[in-house]
Amino acid sequence: MTKFVLFLVDNLQWLFRLLKVDFPSLRSIVEVKMMMENRRPHSLHQKNTQKEEENTFVKSLGFQVFFSFLFGAMLLFFEKTAYNLYLYNFSFIMFMIAFNMISDFIEVLFDTTDNIILIPRPVESKVIWMARLIHISVFIITITLTNSLGSIVFTIIELGFLAGLVYFISVILLCLITIFLTGILYLLLTKIVSGERLKDIIGYAQIFFTISLMVGYQIGIRFVSNIFKSQEIHITWWHYFTPPAWFAGLMEVVVNHHFETPFLVFITLIFTVPFLSLFLMNKYLAPLFAKSLSEYGTPEKIEKQVQPSQNSNFLSFLSNKITKGSLENAAFTFVWQITNRDRKFKIRAYPIFGLIIYYIFQMFSNNGDSGFNRWMVLYYTSFCIYLVSQQIFYSDDWKAAWIFRNSPINKPGDVLLGGLKVIIIKWAIPAYVLVGILMTYKFGSEMIDDVIFAFVNTLLYIGITISKTEFAMPFSKSIAEQNKAARNFSRMIILILVVPIMGGIHALVSKVPYGVIILTPIFLIIALILLKEYRKITWEKIQG
């Protein structure tokens, strides 16, 4: 991979010299960055061991190739109008480019460690920016082509080689535009907010994009079916500001030879905006972004002492009320604060709730009283709470967990129970309150009993985990362990079997007069008894 990229850079030497970039320095920096990138674990390829691997990026592309052919197969349903079909196709490609830039390459984009080496040396900021841009662009373009490979193949099969070639070129140009727009967004953010605040915003953006991707896969199926039904082209003013519409218009010109004014405007934009973006990135964006990164890597001055906040007072009040003993209280406070501050925990945990949005959307869009959607909302919420409860055991800083073994903790079960109470208070109760409000609005006040019963079943399900033979202290396990195939398989079994079974039992109980009202307190008592059993867990059952 590195040799191929350097080959391309060498053959584009004339372009960099035209842009007045110091080519020898640029080539050296790109070579080092590519070697480092090939060893970096990617979000699409999580290592199951702690050993360093090479070519991790290449290994991460297999799934995307497979999915691209599933996604591209929709082109086989092409009938007459290319515009509508390719509008959705290019929108997906653009979304995936932005998603990868935010989810996988944001750390690379804002990595300031190389500034320590490069800035003191006679290297222009333009060279540093261009090297970073080449580094990101190569992998983003590779990911883009991987995601569009199926569409390229099916376009050639269905519409011919010329259409496939135009589609290929369009994807590359769309990639340039997306990188430029994302770069402008990040530059604006660096000017508006400070370093730590910027990290928070980017973290929430990652969560938003992940949830959007999950929900989009589901809603997109409906959207595509509507595209197949409609053969009319509706171009509005906002299409002129939407790059996917430009390239969809180009495909319409190539396939159906429509040369109306809107399509000619789209073609003009295609042949000007990408190259103008490249010029602006080199001329203005590069020095500004390099300067922002140098400031971004500088520690901020602390102008005032940290004062106890209202949140701290609330947390202290809450922990004193719902915990028993100083150790459980300390564990509750510790897990609560870590889950508040750890951005990577939020990125792992919050997107889990994404599909709840889809099931709620299904529930409200269904005109009939669909019992299936009703139970899926309730018990997918339960499944999400379970998954979040497992996330508190994993951390990038898992090696710091030695402190548990070296502390005078005689009852590790108190620590585990304190962590589980955070899950219940912080996520389970708010999630079911929100779901309960929505379901009561949709189906009436009779749903309140069902929501409470589902919440109690969630507590019962968490309590049943006391039957495990091994336990782990909070944040004491590596992320690599979480991604093992066996663990992923067990989660799928829970989703496929346990959640529907719980929903089915609830549905049957709801048909029995007063069945839900009678069983709710019984299950609640059992759940509370099981949760109290966590206090009896000894160090012999603690893993690691």
Coordinates of C-alpha atoms in Angstrom, one line a residue:
M1 CA 0.0 0.0 0.0
T2 CA 2.8 2.4 1.0
K3 CA 4.8 1.7 -2.2
F4 CA 1.7 2.3 -4.4
V5 CA 0.9 5.6 -2.7
L6 CA 4.5 6.8 -3.1
F7 CA 4.4 5.8 -6.8
L8 CA 1.3 8.0 -7.3
V9 CA 3.0 10.9 -5.4
D10 CA 6.1 10.6 -7.5
N11 CA 4.0 10.7 -10.7
L12 CA 2.1 13.8 -9.4
Q13 CA 5.4 15.6 -8.7
W14 CA 4.7 18.2 -11.4
L15 CA 1.4 19.1 -9.7
F16 CA 3.0 19.7 -6.3
R17 CA 5.7 21.7 -7.8
L18 CA 3.1 23.7 -9.6
L19 CA 1.4 24.4 -6.3
K20 CA 4.9 25.5 -5.0
V21 CA 5.1 22.7 -2.4
D22 CA 8.6 21.4 -1.3
F23 CA 8.4 18.0 -2.9
P24 CA 11.3 16.1 -1.2
S25 CA 10.0 17.1 2.3
L26 CA 6.5 16.2 1.3
R27 CA 7.5 12.8 0.0
S28 CA 9.4 11.9 3.2
I29 CA 6.6 13.0 5.5
V30 CA 4.0 11.0 3.4
E31 CA 6.2 7.9 3.5
V32 CA 6.4 8.0 7.3
K33 CA 2.7 8.7 7.7
M34 CA 1.7 5.8 5.5
M35 CA 4.0 3.4 7.4
M36 CA 2.4 4.5 10.6
E37 CA -1.2 4.3 9.2
N38 CA -0.7 0.7 8.1
R39 CA -0.1 -0.2 11.7
R40 CA -2.9 1.8 13.2
P41 CA -6.0 -0.1 14.3
H42 CA -9.1 1.0 12.4
S43 CA -12.7 1.2 13.5
L44 CA -13.5 -1.4 10.8
H45 CA -10.8 -3.8 11.9
Q46 CA -10.5 -4.2 15.7
K47 CA -7.7 -6.4 16.9
N48 CA -8.4 -9.3 19.1
T49 CA -4.9 -9.4 20.6
Q50 CA -2.5 -6.9 22.0
K51 CA 0.1 -7.6 19.4
E52 CA 0.9 -5.0 16.8
E53 CA -0.4 -5.9 13.3
E54 CA 0.5 -4.6 9.9
N55 CA -1.7 -3.8 6.9
T56 CA -4.7 -3.3 9.3
F57 CA -6.3 -0.9 6.8
V58 CA -6.3 -3.4 4.0
K59 CA -7.8 -6.1 6.3
S60 CA -10.6 -3.7 7.2
L61 CA -12.0 -3.4 3.7
G62 CA -13.4 -6.8 3.2
F63 CA -16.8 -6.2 4.8
Q64 CA -17.2 -2.9 2.9
V65 CA -16.6 -4.6 -0.4
F66 CA -19.2 -7.2 0.4
F67 CA -21.7 -4.6 1.5
S68 CA -21.0 -2.4 -1.6
F69 CA -22.2 -5.3 -3.8
L70 CA -25.4 -5.6 -1.8
F71 CA -26.0 -1.9 -2.0
G72 CA -25.1 -1.7 -5.7
A73 CA -27.5 -4.5 -6.6
M74 CA -30.3 -1.9 -6.5
L75 CA -29.0 -0.6 -9.8
L76 CA -30.2 -3.9 -11.4
F77 CA -33.8 -2.5 -10.9
F78 CA -33.0 0.4 -13.2
E79 CA -35.9 1.0 -15.5
K80 CA -35.8 4.5 -17.1
T81 CA -34.9 7.5 -14.9
A82 CA -31.3 7.4 -13.7
Y83 CA -31.4 10.7 -11.7
N84 CA -33.6 9.5 -8.8
L85 CA -31.7 6.3 -8.3
Y86 CA -28.2 7.8 -8.4
L87 CA -29.3 10.7 -6.2
Y88 CA -29.7 8.2 -3.4
N89 CA -26.6 6.4 -4.4
F90 CA -24.3 9.4 -4.3
S91 CA -25.9 10.7 -1.1
F92 CA -25.0 7.4 0.5
I93 CA -21.4 7.6 -0.8
M94 CA -21.0 11.2 0.4
F95 CA -22.4 10.2 3.8
M96 CA -20.0 7.3 4.1
I97 CA -17.0 9.6 3.2
A98 CA -18.0 12.1 5.9
F99 CA -18.7 9.3 8.4
N100 CA -15.3 7.8 7.9
M101 CA -13.6 11.2 8.2
I102 CA -15.4 11.7 11.5
S103 CA -15.3 8.2 13.0
D104 CA -11.9 6.9 11.8
F105 CA -9.7 9.8 10.7
I106 CA -10.6 12.6 13.1
E107 CA -7.7 11.6 15.4
V108 CA -5.3 11.7 12.4
L109 CA -6.6 15.1 11.3
F110 CA -6.1 16.7 14.7
D111 CA -3.0 14.7 15.6
T112 CA -0.5 17.3 16.8
T113 CA 2.3 14.9 17.9
D114 CA 4.2 15.4 14.7
N115 CA 4.3 19.2 15.3
I116 CA 6.9 18.6 17.9
I117 CA 9.2 17.2 15.2
L118 CA 8.3 19.2 12.2
I119 CA 7.6 22.8 13.3
P120 CA 11.1 23.5 14.7
R121 CA 12.5 22.3 11.4
P122 CA 12.6 24.3 8.1
V123 CA 9.3 22.8 6.9
E124 CA 6.6 25.0 5.6
S125 CA 3.1 24.8 7.1
K126 CA 1.8 24.2 3.5
V127 CA 3.9 21.0 3.3
I128 CA 2.6 19.7 6.7
W129 CA -1.0 20.4 5.7
M130 CA -0.5 18.8 2.2
A131 CA 1.1 15.7 3.7
R132 CA -1.8 15.4 6.2
L133 CA -4.3 15.9 3.3
I134 CA -2.6 13.3 1.1
H135 CA -2.5 10.9 4.0
I136 CA -6.2 11.2 4.7
S137 CA -7.3 11.6 1.1
V138 CA -5.6 8.3 0.0
F139 CA -7.4 6.3 2.6
I140 CA -10.7 8.1 2.3
I141 CA -10.6 7.6 -1.5
T142 CA -9.8 4.0 -1.0
I143 CA -12.7 3.6 1.4
T144 CA -14.9 5.5 -1.0
L145 CA -14.0 3.3 -3.9
T146 CA -14.4 0.2 -1.7
N147 CA -17.9 1.3 -0.8
S148 CA -18.8 2.1 -4.4
L149 CA -17.1 -0.9 -6.0
G150 CA -20.4 -2.8 -6.3
S151 CA -22.2 0.2 -7.8
I152 CA -19.4 0.6 -10.4
V153 CA -19.7 -3.1 -11.4
F154 CA -23.5 -3.1 -11.6
T155 CA -23.5 0.3 -13.5
I156 CA -21.2 -1.3 -16.1
I157 CA -23.4 -4.4 -16.3
E158 CA -26.6 -2.5 -16.5
L159 CA -25.7 0.7 -18.4
G160 CA -22.4 0.0 -20.1
F161 CA -18.7 0.8 -19.7
L162 CA -19.0 4.5 -20.4
A163 CA -21.6 5.0 -17.6
G164 CA -19.4 2.9 -15.3
L165 CA -16.3 5.1 -16.1
V166 CA -18.3 8.3 -15.5
Y167 CA -19.6 7.0 -12.2
F168 CA -16.0 6.1 -11.2
I169 CA -14.8 9.6 -12.0
S170 CA -17.8 11.1 -10.3
V171 CA -17.1 9.2 -7.0
I172 CA -13.5 10.6 -7.0
L173 CA -14.6 14.2 -7.5
L174 CA -17.4 13.8 -4.9
C175 CA -14.7 12.6 -2.5
L176 CA -12.7 15.8 -3.1
I177 CA -15.7 18.0 -2.4
T178 CA -16.6 16.1 0.8
I179 CA -13.1 16.4 2.1
F180 CA -13.0 20.1 1.4
L181 CA -16.4 20.7 3.1
T182 CA -15.4 18.6 6.1
G183 CA -12.1 20.5 6.3
I184 CA -13.9 23.8 6.3
L185 CA -16.2 22.6 9.1
Y186 CA -13.3 21.5 11.3
L187 CA -11.5 24.8 10.6
L188 CA -14.5 26.8 11.7
L189 CA -14.8 24.7 14.8
T190 CA -11.1 25.3 15.8
K191 CA -11.8 29.0 15.5
I192 CA -15.0 29.0 17.5
V193 CA -14.2 26.6 20.4
S194 CA -11.2 25.5 22.5
G195 CA -9.4 22.2 22.2
E196 CA -11.3 20.3 24.9
R197 CA -14.6 21.7 23.8
L198 CA -13.8 20.8 20.2
K199 CA -13.1 17.2 21.2
D200 CA -16.6 17.1 22.9
I201 CA -18.3 18.4 19.8
I202 CA -16.5 15.9 17.6
G203 CA -17.4 13.1 19.9
Y204 CA -21.1 14.0 19.7
A205 CA -20.8 14.3 16.0
Q206 CA -19.4 10.7 15.9
I207 CA -22.4 9.6 17.9
F208 CA -24.8 11.4 15.6
F209 CA -23.3 10.0 12.5
T210 CA -23.2 6.4 13.9
I211 CA -26.9 6.6 14.9
S212 CA -27.8 8.2 11.5
L213 CA -26.0 5.4 9.8
M214 CA -27.9 2.7 11.8
V215 CA -31.3 4.4 11.3
G216 CA -30.5 5.3 7.7
Y217 CA -30.0 1.7 6.7
Q218 CA -33.5 0.9 7.9
I219 CA -35.4 4.0 6.6
G220 CA -33.3 3.9 3.4
I221 CA -35.0 0.7 2.3
R222 CA -38.4 2.4 2.2
F223 CA -36.9 5.4 0.4
V224 CA -35.4 3.2 -2.3
S225 CA -38.7 1.4 -2.8
N226 CA -40.3 4.8 -3.5
I227 CA -37.6 5.7 -5.9
F228 CA -38.3 2.5 -7.9
K229 CA -42.0 3.5 -8.1
S230 CA -41.3 7.0 -9.2
Q231 CA -39.9 7.8 -12.7
E232 CA -40.4 11.5 -12.5
I233 CA -37.6 14.0 -12.0
H234 CA -38.2 16.8 -9.6
I235 CA -35.4 19.3 -9.4
T236 CA -35.7 22.1 -6.8
W237 CA -33.5 25.1 -5.9
W238 CA -31.7 23.2 -3.1
H239 CA -30.4 20.6 -5.5
Y240 CA -28.0 23.2 -6.9
F241 CA -26.3 23.3 -3.4
T242 CA -26.3 19.5 -3.1
P243 CA -23.3 17.7 -4.7
P244 CA -25.0 14.3 -5.0
A245 CA -27.7 16.0 -7.1
W246 CA -25.0 17.3 -9.5
F247 CA -23.5 13.9 -10.1
A248 CA -26.9 12.2 -10.4
G249 CA -27.7 14.8 -13.1
L250 CA -24.4 13.9 -14.9
M251 CA -25.5 10.2 -14.9
E252 CA -28.9 11.2 -16.3
V253 CA -27.1 13.1 -19.1
V254 CA -24.9 10.1 -19.9
V255 CA -27.6 7.5 -19.7
N256 CA -30.7 9.3 -21.1
H257 CA -29.0 12.2 -23.0
H258 CA -31.0 14.9 -21.2
F259 CA -29.4 18.3 -21.8
E260 CA -32.0 20.5 -20.2
T261 CA -30.7 23.7 -18.4
P262 CA -30.6 22.1 -14.8
F263 CA -28.4 19.3 -16.0
L264 CA -26.0 21.6 -17.8
V265 CA -25.7 23.7 -14.6
F266 CA -24.9 20.5 -12.7
I267 CA -22.2 19.6 -15.2
T268 CA -20.7 23.1 -14.9
L269 CA -20.6 22.8 -11.1
I270 CA -18.9 19.3 -11.4
F271 CA -16.1 20.6 -13.6
T272 CA -15.5 23.8 -11.4
V273 CA -16.2 23.1 -7.7
P274 CA -13.8 20.1 -7.1
F275 CA -10.9 21.9 -8.7
L276 CA -11.7 25.2 -7.1
S277 CA -11.9 23.2 -3.8
L278 CA -8.4 21.9 -4.4
F279 CA -7.1 25.3 -5.1
L280 CA -8.7 26.9 -2.0
M281 CA -7.4 24.0 0.2
N282 CA -3.9 24.6 -0.9
K283 CA -4.0 28.4 -1.0
Y284 CA -6.0 29.4 2.1
L285 CA -7.2 26.3 4.1
A286 CA -3.7 24.8 4.5
P287 CA -1.9 27.7 6.3
L288 CA -5.0 28.5 8.4
F289 CA -5.5 24.9 9.4
A290 CA -1.8 24.4 10.2
K291 CA -1.9 27.5 12.4
S292 CA -5.0 26.3 14.2
L293 CA -3.4 22.9 14.8
S294 CA -0.3 24.5 16.3
E295 CA -2.6 26.4 18.7
Y296 CA -4.7 23.3 19.2
G297 CA -1.7 21.4 20.5
T298 CA -0.8 24.1 23.1
P299 CA -2.1 23.6 26.6
E300 CA -4.7 26.1 27.7
K301 CA -4.1 28.4 30.6
I302 CA -6.1 27.8 33.8
E303 CA -7.5 31.1 34.7
K304 CA -9.6 30.2 37.7
Q305 CA -9.7 27.4 40.2
V306 CA -12.2 24.7 39.8
Q307 CA -15.2 25.2 42.1
P308 CA -17.6 22.5 43.1
S309 CA -20.5 22.5 40.6
Q310 CA -24.1 21.9 41.0
N311 CA -23.7 18.6 39.2
S312 CA -21.2 17.5 41.8
N313 CA -23.6 18.4 44.6
F314 CA -26.4 16.5 42.8
L315 CA -24.2 13.5 42.3
S316 CA -23.2 13.5 46.0
F317 CA -26.8 13.8 47.1
L318 CA -27.9 11.0 44.7
S319 CA -25.1 8.6 45.6
N320 CA -25.8 9.1 49.4
K321 CA -29.5 8.3 48.8
I322 CA -29.3 5.1 46.7
T323 CA -26.1 3.5 47.8
K324 CA -25.3 1.6 51.0
G325 CA -21.8 1.9 52.4
S326 CA -18.8 4.0 51.6
L327 CA -17.3 1.6 49.0
E328 CA -20.5 1.3 47.0
N329 CA -20.9 5.1 47.2
A330 CA -17.4 5.6 45.9
A331 CA -17.9 3.1 43.1
F332 CA -21.2 4.8 42.1
T333 CA -19.5 8.2 42.0
F334 CA -16.4 6.8 40.1
V335 CA -18.4 5.1 37.4
W336 CA -20.8 8.1 37.0
Q337 CA -18.0 10.5 36.5
I338 CA -16.0 8.3 34.1
T339 CA -19.0 7.7 31.9
N340 CA -19.6 11.5 31.9
R341 CA -16.0 12.4 30.9
D342 CA -14.8 9.5 28.8
R343 CA -15.6 10.4 25.1
K344 CA -14.7 7.0 23.8
F345 CA -17.2 5.4 26.2
K346 CA -19.9 7.7 25.0
I347 CA -19.0 6.8 21.3
R348 CA -19.3 3.1 22.2
A349 CA -22.4 3.4 24.4
Y350 CA -24.8 6.1 23.0
P351 CA -25.1 4.7 19.4
I352 CA -26.5 1.5 21.0
F353 CA -29.8 3.4 21.4
G354 CA -29.9 4.3 17.7
L355 CA -32.3 1.6 16.6
I356 CA -34.8 2.6 19.2
I357 CA -35.4 5.7 17.1
Y358 CA -36.2 3.5 14.1
Y359 CA -38.7 1.3 16.1
I360 CA -40.4 4.4 17.5
F361 CA -40.5 5.8 13.9
Q362 CA -42.1 2.5 12.8
M363 CA -44.6 2.7 15.7
F364 CA -45.8 6.2 14.9
S365 CA -45.8 5.7 11.1
N366 CA -48.0 2.6 11.3
N367 CA -51.6 3.5 11.1
G368 CA -52.8 0.3 12.7
D369 CA -52.3 -0.8 16.3
S370 CA -49.2 -2.9 15.7
G371 CA -48.4 -5.0 18.7
F372 CA -45.1 -6.1 17.2
N373 CA -43.7 -2.6 17.0
R374 CA -45.0 -1.9 20.5
W375 CA -43.1 -4.8 22.1
M376 CA -40.0 -4.2 19.9
V377 CA -39.7 -0.6 21.3
L378 CA -40.0 -1.9 24.9
Y379 CA -37.7 -4.8 24.7
Y380 CA -35.1 -3.4 22.3
T381 CA -34.8 -0.7 25.0
S382 CA -34.2 -3.5 27.4
F383 CA -31.6 -5.0 25.2
C384 CA -29.9 -1.6 24.8
I385 CA -29.7 -1.2 28.6
Y386 CA -28.1 -4.6 28.9
L387 CA -25.5 -3.7 26.3
V388 CA -24.7 -0.4 28.0
S389 CA -24.3 -2.3 31.3
Q390 CA -21.6 -4.3 29.6
Q391 CA -19.7 -1.3 28.4
I392 CA -18.7 -0.1 31.9
F393 CA -16.2 -3.0 32.0
Y394 CA -14.2 -1.9 29.0
S395 CA -11.7 0.9 28.6
D396 CA -8.7 2.0 26.6
D397 CA -7.0 2.6 30.0
W398 CA -7.8 -0.9 31.3
K399 CA -4.2 -1.3 32.7
A400 CA -5.0 1.2 35.4
A401 CA -7.4 -1.3 36.9
W402 CA -4.5 -2.7 39.0
I403 CA -5.5 -0.1 41.6
F404 CA -8.5 -2.3 42.5
R405 CA -6.3 -5.3 43.5
N406 CA -3.9 -3.0 45.4
S407 CA -6.6 -1.2 47.4
P408 CA -8.0 -2.4 50.7
I409 CA -11.2 -3.6 49.1
N410 CA -12.6 -6.6 50.9
K411 CA -16.0 -6.7 49.1
P412 CA -15.5 -6.2 45.3
G413 CA -19.3 -6.9 44.9
D414 CA -20.0 -3.5 46.4
V415 CA -18.0 -1.9 43.5
L416 CA -20.0 -4.0 40.9
L417 CA -23.3 -3.1 42.5
G418 CA -22.4 0.6 42.5
G419 CA -21.6 0.5 38.8
L420 CA -24.9 -1.3 38.0
K421 CA -26.9 1.3 39.9
V422 CA -25.3 4.0 37.7
I423 CA -26.7 2.1 34.6
I424 CA -30.1 1.9 36.2
I425 CA -30.3 5.5 37.3
K426 CA -28.5 7.2 34.4
W427 CA -29.8 5.2 31.4
A428 CA -32.5 2.7 32.3
I429 CA -34.9 5.0 34.1
P430 CA -34.6 8.0 31.6
A431 CA -34.9 5.6 28.6
Y432 CA -38.1 4.0 29.9
V433 CA -39.5 7.4 31.0
L434 CA -39.0 8.7 27.4
V435 CA -40.4 5.5 25.8
G436 CA -43.3 5.5 28.3
I437 CA -44.3 9.1 27.4
L438 CA -44.2 8.3 23.7
M439 CA -46.1 5.1 24.0
T440 CA -48.7 6.7 26.3
Y441 CA -49.2 9.4 23.7
K442 CA -49.6 6.8 20.9
F443 CA -51.6 4.1 22.6
G444 CA -53.1 5.7 25.7
S445 CA -52.6 5.5 29.5
E446 CA -53.1 1.7 29.5
M447 CA -49.5 1.4 28.3
I448 CA -48.1 2.8 31.6
D449 CA -48.4 -0.7 33.3
D450 CA -46.7 -2.3 30.3
V451 CA -43.8 0.2 30.4
I452 CA -43.3 -0.4 34.1
F453 CA -43.4 -4.1 33.7
A454 CA -40.8 -4.0 30.9
F455 CA -38.6 -1.8 33.1
V456 CA -38.9 -4.3 35.9
N457 CA -38.0 -7.2 33.5
T458 CA -34.9 -5.2 32.5
L459 CA -33.9 -5.1 36.2
L460 CA -34.6 -8.8 36.5
Y461 CA -32.5 -9.5 33.4
I462 CA -29.6 -7.5 34.8
G463 CA -30.0 -9.3 38.2
I464 CA -29.9 -12.7 36.6
T465 CA -26.4 -12.0 35.4
I466 CA -25.4 -12.8 39.0
S467 CA -25.4 -16.5 37.8
K468 CA -22.2 -15.8 35.8
T469 CA -19.0 -17.6 37.0
E470 CA -16.7 -14.7 36.3
F471 CA -17.0 -10.9 36.8
A472 CA -14.9 -7.9 36.0
M473 CA -14.3 -4.6 37.8
P474 CA -15.4 -1.4 36.1
F475 CA -13.2 -0.4 33.2
S476 CA -10.7 -3.3 33.8
K477 CA -10.9 -5.0 30.4
S478 CA -9.4 -4.0 27.1
I479 CA -11.5 -3.0 24.1
A480 CA -9.9 -5.9 22.1
E481 CA -11.6 -8.4 24.4
Q482 CA -15.0 -6.9 23.7
N483 CA -14.6 -7.5 20.0
K484 CA -13.9 -11.2 20.2
A485 CA -16.1 -13.2 17.9
A486 CA -17.6 -15.3 20.8
R487 CA -18.8 -12.1 22.6
N488 CA -20.3 -10.7 19.4
F489 CA -22.1 -14.0 18.8
S490 CA -23.5 -14.0 22.3
R491 CA -24.9 -10.5 21.8
M492 CA -26.6 -11.6 18.6
I493 CA -28.1 -14.6 20.4
I494 CA -29.5 -12.3 23.1
L495 CA -31.0 -10.0 20.4
I496 CA -32.4 -12.8 18.2
L497 CA -33.7 -15.1 21.0
V498 CA -33.9 -13.6 24.4
V499 CA -35.4 -10.2 23.5
P500 CA -38.3 -11.7 21.4
I501 CA -38.9 -14.3 24.1
M502 CA -39.2 -11.6 26.8
G503 CA -41.5 -9.6 24.5
G504 CA -43.6 -12.7 23.7
I505 CA -44.0 -13.5 27.4
H506 CA -45.0 -9.9 28.1
A507 CA -47.6 -10.1 25.3
L508 CA -49.1 -13.3 26.7
V509 CA -49.2 -11.9 30.2
S510 CA -50.9 -8.8 29.0
K511 CA -53.8 -10.9 27.7
V512 CA -54.5 -12.3 31.2
P513 CA -56.7 -10.0 33.3
Y514 CA -54.5 -8.1 35.8
G515 CA -51.6 -10.4 34.8
V516 CA -49.1 -7.4 34.4
I517 CA -50.3 -5.7 37.6
I518 CA -49.8 -9.0 39.6
L519 CA -46.4 -10.0 38.2
T520 CA -44.8 -6.5 38.3
P521 CA -44.3 -6.4 42.1
I522 CA -43.3 -10.1 42.2
F523 CA -40.6 -9.6 39.5
L524 CA -39.4 -6.4 41.1
I525 CA -38.9 -8.1 44.5
I526 CA -36.9 -11.0 42.7
A527 CA -34.8 -8.4 40.8
L528 CA -33.9 -6.5 44.0
I529 CA -33.0 -9.7 45.8
L530 CA -30.7 -10.8 42.9
L531 CA -29.1 -7.3 42.7
K532 CA -28.3 -7.5 46.4
E533 CA -26.5 -10.8 45.9
Y534 CA -23.8 -8.8 44.0
R535 CA -22.5 -7.7 47.4
K536 CA -21.6 -11.3 48.2
I537 CA -19.2 -11.6 45.2
T538 CA -15.7 -12.3 46.3
W539 CA -12.3 -11.8 44.7
E540 CA -12.2 -15.4 43.6
K541 CA -14.9 -14.7 41.0
I542 CA -13.2 -11.5 39.7
Q543 CA -11.4 -11.9 36.4
G544 CA -8.0 -10.3 36.0

